[in-house]
Tab-separated table of C-alpha atoms and ligand atoms in Angstrom:
chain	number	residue	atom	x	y	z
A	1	UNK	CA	60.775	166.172	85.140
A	2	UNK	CA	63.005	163.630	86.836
A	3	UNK	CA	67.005	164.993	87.389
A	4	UNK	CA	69.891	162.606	88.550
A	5	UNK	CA	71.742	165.359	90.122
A	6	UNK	CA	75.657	164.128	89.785
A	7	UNK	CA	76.532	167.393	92.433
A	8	UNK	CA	75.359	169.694	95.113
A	9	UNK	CA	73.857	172.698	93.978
A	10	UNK	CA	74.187	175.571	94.019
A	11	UNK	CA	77.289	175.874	91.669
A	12	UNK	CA	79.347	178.889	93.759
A	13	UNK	CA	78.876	182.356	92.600
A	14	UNK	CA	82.085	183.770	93.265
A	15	UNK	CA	83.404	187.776	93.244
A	16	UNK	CA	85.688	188.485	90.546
A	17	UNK	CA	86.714	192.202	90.481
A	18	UNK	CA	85.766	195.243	88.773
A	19	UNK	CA	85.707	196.082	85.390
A	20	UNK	CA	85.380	199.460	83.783
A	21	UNK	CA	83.349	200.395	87.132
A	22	UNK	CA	81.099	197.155	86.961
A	23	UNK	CA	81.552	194.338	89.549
A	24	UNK	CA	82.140	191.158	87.694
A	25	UNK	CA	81.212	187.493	89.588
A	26	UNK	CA	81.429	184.409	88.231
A	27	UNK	CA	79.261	181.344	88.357
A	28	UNK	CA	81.384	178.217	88.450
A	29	UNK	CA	79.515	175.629	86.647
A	30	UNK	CA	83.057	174.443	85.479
A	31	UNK	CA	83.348	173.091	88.811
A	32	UNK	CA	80.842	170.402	87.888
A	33	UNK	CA	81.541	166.398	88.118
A	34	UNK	CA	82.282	164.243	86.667
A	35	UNK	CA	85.393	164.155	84.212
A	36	UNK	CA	85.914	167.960	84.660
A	37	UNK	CA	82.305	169.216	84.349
A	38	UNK	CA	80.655	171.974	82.705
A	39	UNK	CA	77.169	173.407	81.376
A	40	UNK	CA	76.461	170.018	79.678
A	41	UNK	CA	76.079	168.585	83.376
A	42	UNK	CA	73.148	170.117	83.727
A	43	UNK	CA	71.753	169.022	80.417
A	44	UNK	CA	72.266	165.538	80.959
A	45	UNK	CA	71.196	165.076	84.447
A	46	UNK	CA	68.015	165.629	82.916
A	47	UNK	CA	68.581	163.281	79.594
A	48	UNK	CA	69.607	160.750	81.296
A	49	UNK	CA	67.155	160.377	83.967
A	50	UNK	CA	64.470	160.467	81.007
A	51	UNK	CA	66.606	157.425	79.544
A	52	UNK	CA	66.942	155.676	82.986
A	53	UNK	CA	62.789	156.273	82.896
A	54	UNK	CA	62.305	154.705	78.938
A	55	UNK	CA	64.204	151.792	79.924
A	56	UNK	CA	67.161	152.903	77.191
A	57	UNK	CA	70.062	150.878	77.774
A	58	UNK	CA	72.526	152.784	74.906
A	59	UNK	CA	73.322	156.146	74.978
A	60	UNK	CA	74.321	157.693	71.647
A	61	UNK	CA	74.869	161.084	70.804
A	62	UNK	CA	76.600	162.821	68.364
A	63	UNK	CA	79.568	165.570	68.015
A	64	UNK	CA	82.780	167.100	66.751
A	65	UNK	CA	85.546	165.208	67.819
A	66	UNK	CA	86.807	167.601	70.509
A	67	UNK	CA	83.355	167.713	71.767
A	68	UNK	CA	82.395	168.627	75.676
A	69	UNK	CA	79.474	167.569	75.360
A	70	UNK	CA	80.365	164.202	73.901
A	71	UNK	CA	82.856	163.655	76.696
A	72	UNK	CA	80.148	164.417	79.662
A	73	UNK	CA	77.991	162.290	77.923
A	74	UNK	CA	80.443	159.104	78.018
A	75	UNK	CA	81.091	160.119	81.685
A	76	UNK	CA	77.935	160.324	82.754
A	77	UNK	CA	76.595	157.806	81.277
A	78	UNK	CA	79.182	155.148	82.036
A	79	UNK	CA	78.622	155.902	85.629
A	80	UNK	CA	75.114	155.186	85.689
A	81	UNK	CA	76.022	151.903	84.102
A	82	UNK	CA	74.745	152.637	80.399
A	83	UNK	CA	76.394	151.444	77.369
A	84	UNK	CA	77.817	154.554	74.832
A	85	UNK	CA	78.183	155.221	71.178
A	86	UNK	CA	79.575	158.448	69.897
A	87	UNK	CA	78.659	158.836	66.181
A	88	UNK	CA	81.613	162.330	65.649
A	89	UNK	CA	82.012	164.204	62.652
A	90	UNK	CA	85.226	163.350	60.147
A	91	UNK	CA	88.192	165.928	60.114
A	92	UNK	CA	91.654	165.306	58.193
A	93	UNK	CA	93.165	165.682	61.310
A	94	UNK	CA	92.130	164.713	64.715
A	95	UNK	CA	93.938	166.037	67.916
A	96	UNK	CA	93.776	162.959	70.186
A	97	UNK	CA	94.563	165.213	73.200
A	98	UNK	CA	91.639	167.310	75.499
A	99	UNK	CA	88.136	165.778	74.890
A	100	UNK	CA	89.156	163.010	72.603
A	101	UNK	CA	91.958	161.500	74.945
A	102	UNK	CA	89.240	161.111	77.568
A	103	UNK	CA	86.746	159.684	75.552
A	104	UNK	CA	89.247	157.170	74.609
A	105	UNK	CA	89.789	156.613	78.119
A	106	UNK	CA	86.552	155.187	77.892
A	107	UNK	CA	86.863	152.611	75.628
A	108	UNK	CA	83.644	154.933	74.055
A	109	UNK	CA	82.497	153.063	70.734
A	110	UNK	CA	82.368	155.666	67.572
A	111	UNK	CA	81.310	155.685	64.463
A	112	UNK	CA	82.658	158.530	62.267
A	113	UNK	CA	80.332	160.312	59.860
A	114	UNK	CA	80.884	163.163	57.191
A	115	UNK	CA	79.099	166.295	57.904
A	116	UNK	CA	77.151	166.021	55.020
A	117	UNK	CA	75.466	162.267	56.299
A	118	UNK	CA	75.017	162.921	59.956
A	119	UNK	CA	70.879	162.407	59.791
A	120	UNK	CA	71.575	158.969	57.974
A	121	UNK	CA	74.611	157.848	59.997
A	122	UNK	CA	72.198	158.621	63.521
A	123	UNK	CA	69.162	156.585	61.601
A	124	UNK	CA	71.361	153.560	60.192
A	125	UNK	CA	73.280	153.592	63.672
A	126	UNK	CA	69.840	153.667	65.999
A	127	UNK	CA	68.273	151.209	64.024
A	128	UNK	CA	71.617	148.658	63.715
A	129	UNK	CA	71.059	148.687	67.699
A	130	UNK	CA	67.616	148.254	67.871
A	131	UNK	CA	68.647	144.912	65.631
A	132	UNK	CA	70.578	143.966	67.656
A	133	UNK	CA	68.264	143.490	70.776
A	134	UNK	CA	69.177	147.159	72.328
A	135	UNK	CA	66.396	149.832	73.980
A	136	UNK	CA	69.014	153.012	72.581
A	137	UNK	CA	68.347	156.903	73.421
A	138	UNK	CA	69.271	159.270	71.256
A	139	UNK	CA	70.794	162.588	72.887
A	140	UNK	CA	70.646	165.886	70.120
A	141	UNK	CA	74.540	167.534	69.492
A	142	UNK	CA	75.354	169.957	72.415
A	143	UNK	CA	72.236	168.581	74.482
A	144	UNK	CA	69.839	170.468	72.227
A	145	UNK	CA	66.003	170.639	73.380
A	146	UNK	CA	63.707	171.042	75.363
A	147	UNK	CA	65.303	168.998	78.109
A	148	UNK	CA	68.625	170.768	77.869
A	149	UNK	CA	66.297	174.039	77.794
A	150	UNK	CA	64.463	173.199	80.950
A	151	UNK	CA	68.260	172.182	82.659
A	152	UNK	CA	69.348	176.545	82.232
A	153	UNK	CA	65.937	177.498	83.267
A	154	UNK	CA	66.172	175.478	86.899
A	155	UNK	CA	69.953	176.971	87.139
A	156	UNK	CA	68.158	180.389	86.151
A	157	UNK	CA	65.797	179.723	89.319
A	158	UNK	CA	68.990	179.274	91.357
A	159	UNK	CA	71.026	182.709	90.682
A	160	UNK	CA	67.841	184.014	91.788
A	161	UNK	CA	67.910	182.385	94.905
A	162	UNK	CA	71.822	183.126	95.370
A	163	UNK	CA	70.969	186.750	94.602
A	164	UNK	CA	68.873	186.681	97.550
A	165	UNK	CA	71.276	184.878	99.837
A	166	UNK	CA	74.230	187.323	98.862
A	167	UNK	CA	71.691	190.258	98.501
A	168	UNK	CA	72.971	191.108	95.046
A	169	UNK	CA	70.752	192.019	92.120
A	170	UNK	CA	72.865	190.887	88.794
A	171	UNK	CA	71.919	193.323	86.069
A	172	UNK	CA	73.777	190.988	83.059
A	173	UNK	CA	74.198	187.491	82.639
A	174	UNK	CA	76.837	186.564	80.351
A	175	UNK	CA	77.554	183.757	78.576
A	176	UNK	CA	78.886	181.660	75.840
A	177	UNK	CA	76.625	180.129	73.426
A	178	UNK	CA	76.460	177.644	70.741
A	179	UNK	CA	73.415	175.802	70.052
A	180	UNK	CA	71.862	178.511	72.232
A	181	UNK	CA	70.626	175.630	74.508
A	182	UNK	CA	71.800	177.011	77.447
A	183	UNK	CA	70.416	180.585	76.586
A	184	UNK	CA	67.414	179.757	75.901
A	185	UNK	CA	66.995	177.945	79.093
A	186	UNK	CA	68.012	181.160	80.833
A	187	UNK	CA	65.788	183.536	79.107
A	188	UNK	CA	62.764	181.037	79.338
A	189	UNK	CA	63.624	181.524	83.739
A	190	UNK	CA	63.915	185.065	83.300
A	191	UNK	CA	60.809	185.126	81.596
A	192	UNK	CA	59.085	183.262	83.871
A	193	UNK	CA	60.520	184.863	86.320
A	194	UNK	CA	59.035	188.526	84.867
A	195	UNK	CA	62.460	189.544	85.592
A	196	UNK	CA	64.593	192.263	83.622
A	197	UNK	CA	68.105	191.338	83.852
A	198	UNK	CA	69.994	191.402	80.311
A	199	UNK	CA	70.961	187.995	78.849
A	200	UNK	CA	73.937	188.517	76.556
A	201	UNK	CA	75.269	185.354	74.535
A	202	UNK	CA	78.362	185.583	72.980
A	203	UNK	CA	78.517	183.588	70.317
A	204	UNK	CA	81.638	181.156	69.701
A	205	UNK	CA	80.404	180.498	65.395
A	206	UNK	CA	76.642	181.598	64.692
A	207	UNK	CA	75.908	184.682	63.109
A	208	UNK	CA	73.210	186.938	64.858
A	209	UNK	CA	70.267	185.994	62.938
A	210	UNK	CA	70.920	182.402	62.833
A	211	UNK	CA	71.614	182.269	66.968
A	212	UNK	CA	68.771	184.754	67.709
A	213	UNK	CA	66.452	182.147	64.929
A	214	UNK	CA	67.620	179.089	66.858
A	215	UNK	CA	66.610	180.466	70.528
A	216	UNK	CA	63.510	181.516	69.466
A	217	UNK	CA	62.203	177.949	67.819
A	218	UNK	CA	64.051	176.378	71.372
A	219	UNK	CA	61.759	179.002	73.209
A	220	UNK	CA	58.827	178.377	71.379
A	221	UNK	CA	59.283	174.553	71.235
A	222	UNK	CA	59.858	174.712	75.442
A	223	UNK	CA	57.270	176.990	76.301
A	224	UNK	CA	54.792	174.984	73.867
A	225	UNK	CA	55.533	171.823	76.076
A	226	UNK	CA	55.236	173.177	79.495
A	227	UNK	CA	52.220	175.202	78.462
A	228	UNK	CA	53.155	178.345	79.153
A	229	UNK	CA	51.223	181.065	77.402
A	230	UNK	CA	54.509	183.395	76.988
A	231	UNK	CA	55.542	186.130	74.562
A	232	UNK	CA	59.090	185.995	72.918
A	233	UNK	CA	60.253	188.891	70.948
A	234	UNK	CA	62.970	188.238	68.530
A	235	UNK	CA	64.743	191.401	69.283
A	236	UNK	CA	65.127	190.798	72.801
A	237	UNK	CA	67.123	188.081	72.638
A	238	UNK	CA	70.867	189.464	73.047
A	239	UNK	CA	73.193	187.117	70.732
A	240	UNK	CA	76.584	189.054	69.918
A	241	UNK	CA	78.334	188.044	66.856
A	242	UNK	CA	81.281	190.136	67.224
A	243	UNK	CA	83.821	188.078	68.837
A	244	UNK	CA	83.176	185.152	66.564
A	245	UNK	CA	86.428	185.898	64.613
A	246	UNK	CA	86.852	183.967	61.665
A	247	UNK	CA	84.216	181.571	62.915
A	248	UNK	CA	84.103	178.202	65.547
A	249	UNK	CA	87.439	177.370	67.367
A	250	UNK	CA	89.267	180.395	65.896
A	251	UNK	CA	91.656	181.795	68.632
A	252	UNK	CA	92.729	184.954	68.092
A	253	UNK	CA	95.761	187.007	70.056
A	254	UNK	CA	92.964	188.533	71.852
A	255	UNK	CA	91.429	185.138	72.945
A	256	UNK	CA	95.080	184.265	74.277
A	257	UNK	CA	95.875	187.497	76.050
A	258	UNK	CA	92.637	187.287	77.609
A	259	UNK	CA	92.960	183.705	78.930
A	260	UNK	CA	96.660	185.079	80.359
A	261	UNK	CA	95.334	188.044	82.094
A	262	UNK	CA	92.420	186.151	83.588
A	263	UNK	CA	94.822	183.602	85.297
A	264	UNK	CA	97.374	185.745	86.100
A	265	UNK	CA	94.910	187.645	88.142
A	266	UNK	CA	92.653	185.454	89.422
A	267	UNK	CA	94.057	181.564	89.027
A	268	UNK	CA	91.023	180.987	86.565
A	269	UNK	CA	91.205	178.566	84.066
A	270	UNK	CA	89.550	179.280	80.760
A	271	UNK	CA	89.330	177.624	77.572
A	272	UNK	CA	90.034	179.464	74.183
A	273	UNK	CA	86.681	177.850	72.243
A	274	UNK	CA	84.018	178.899	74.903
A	275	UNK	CA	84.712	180.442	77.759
A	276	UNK	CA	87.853	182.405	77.109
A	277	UNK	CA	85.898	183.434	73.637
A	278	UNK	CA	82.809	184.717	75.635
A	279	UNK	CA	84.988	186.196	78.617
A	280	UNK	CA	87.126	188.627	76.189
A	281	UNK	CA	83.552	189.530	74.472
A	282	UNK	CA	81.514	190.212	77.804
A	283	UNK	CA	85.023	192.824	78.409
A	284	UNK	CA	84.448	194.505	75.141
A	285	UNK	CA	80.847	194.492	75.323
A	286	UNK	CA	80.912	196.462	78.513
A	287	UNK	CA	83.617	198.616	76.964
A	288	UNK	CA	82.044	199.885	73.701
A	289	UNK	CA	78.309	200.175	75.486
A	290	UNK	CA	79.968	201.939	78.079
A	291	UNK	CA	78.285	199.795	80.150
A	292	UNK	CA	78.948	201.174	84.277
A	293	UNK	CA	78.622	200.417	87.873
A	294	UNK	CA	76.462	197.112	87.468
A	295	UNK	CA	76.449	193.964	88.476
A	296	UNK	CA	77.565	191.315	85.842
A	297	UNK	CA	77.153	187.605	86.038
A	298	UNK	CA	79.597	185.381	83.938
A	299	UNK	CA	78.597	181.742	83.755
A	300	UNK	CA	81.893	179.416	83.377
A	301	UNK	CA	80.797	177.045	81.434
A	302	UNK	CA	83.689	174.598	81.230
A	303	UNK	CA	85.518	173.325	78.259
A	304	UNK	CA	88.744	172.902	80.208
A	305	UNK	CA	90.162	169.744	78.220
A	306	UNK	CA	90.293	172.723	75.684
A	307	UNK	CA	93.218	174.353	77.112
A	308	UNK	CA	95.248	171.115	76.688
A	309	UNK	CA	93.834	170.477	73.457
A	310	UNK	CA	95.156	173.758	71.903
A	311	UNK	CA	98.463	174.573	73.793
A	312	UNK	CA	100.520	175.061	71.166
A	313	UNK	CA	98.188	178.682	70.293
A	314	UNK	CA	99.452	179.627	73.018
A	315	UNK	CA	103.609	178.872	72.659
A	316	UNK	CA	103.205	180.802	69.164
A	317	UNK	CA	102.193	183.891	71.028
B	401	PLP	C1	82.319	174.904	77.467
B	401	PLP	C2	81.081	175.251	76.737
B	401	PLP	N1	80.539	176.467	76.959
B	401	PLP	C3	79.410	176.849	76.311
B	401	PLP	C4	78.799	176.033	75.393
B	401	PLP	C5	77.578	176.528	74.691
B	401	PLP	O1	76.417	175.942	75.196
B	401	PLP	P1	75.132	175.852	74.294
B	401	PLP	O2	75.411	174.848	73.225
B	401	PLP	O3	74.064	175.426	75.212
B	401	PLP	O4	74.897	177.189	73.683
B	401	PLP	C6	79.320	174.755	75.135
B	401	PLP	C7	78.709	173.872	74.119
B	401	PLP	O5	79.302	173.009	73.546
B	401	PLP	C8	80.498	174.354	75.823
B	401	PLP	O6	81.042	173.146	75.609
């Protein structure tokens, strides 16, 4: 599979501290390019080098209006010189800050779409282009599929090589997860890998059964394409509801102390949807497991336009 690479890789893997006897590092895939990275990146290196190869010459995706993956789309992209259409989901109120402020930056073109019409509004949108003379490519919500899958297995291959060149062995990856994309693309390396480290999601809105559901279909879907003859047990797949709260983009005081302490101690940005989310849960995870003297791996996945986006969580502390 063909990858535009927008960076150098590998993203640093960088020493943290310790926590309840476990030495934490971090993987800094926030510190991706362009327009203040993150996992999606990865994702669409891949997407849009299979665009570049079908001759597309629109790039439409679709999204929430505060949307990281929306806003890495535009970026990337516009770069390589590709026209963009956003189609994002209606809200009654729409924060024109964080990911919205730099799609607008853009110029992006959007077409707005209640929840309820989203695989009409893609349909009617696509084939209004193809009207109109244009070759568009159509990229899932969140970089869904088996190219977004393939994009956390190669980064999967490279911890494994940074383990080596540190001489580390990581006994947990954690991470969040939303469409499970990103997961999935990590548990397809480690099991291609035969290896036994523990992939924990935590998820920012899916309950258990629904995330673990999704990954499995993404795992079966990927390993069906690359023809790889691979058992996937349901029950192996580590997707932890608890820190969901009251469900997607619910901060709780938790969420905000944890962001506080993090940056106090470290000068580590994290965002309160994703990262800051998965960061408090990978904490209490280790905490109620009484989980001791490993190594853990947490995967910053971006989302900093977040921060911005929901300052005012934070003055009502
Ligand atoms: C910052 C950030 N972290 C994590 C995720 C979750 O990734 P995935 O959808 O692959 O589960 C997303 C997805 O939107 C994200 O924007």
């Amino acid at each position: 599979m063909n990858r535009i690479k927008f960076n150098t890789y590998p993203t640093p893997i960088e020493f943290y501290g310790e926590y309840n006897n476990n030495n934490i590092y971090i993987k800094r895939d926030d510190l991706t390019e362009p327009a203040l990275g993150g996992n999606k990146v990865r994702k669409l290196e891949l997407f849009l080098a299979d665009a570049k190869n079908k001759n597309a010459d629109y790039i439409v995706t679709y999204g929430a209006p505060q949307s990281n993956h929306c806003r890495l789309t535009v970026a990337m992209a516009h770069k390589m010189g590709f026209k963009t259409l956003l189609i994002l989901s209606e809200s009654k109120v729409v924060n024109y800050n964080g990911n919205f402020f730099i799609f607008d930056l853009f110029d992006t073109e959007i077409v707005w779409t209640g929840t309820d019409r989203v695989p009409k509004t893609i349909e009617n949108t696509l084939g209004e282009l193809k009207r109109k003379g244009f070759n568009p490519y159509f990229i899932q919500g969140g970089g869904h599929g088996n190219i977004g899958t393939h994009a956390y297995k190669l980064a999967f291959d490279e911890i494994k090589e940074q383990e080596q060149q540190m001489n580390v062995s990581f006994d947990y990856i954690f991470h969040a997860s939303g469409t499970g994309t990103t997961q999935s693309g990590l548990i397809a390396g480690k099991l291609i890998n035969n290896s036994n480290i523990n992939i924990v999601g935590i998820s920012v809105a899916r309950n258990e059964e629904r995330g673990k559901e999704v990954i499995e279909e993404s795992l079966v879907g990927y390993f069906e394409e690359y023809s790889k003859e691979i058992q996937i047990f349901k029950n192996e797949i580590i997707f932890i509801d608890d820190y969901v709260g009251k469900g997607y983009a619910d901060i709780y005081p938790e969420i905000i102390s944890t962001i506080k302490y993090v940056v106090r101690n470290s000068s580590l940005l994290l965002d309160p949807v994703y990262t800051g989310k998965a960061f408090y849960g990978m904490l209490k995870h280790l905490e109620n497991n009484e989980i001791k003297n490993r190594n853990i791996l947490f995967i910053h996945t971006g989302g900093i336009p977040l921060l911005f986006n929901y300052a005012s969580n934070f003055k009502e502390e």
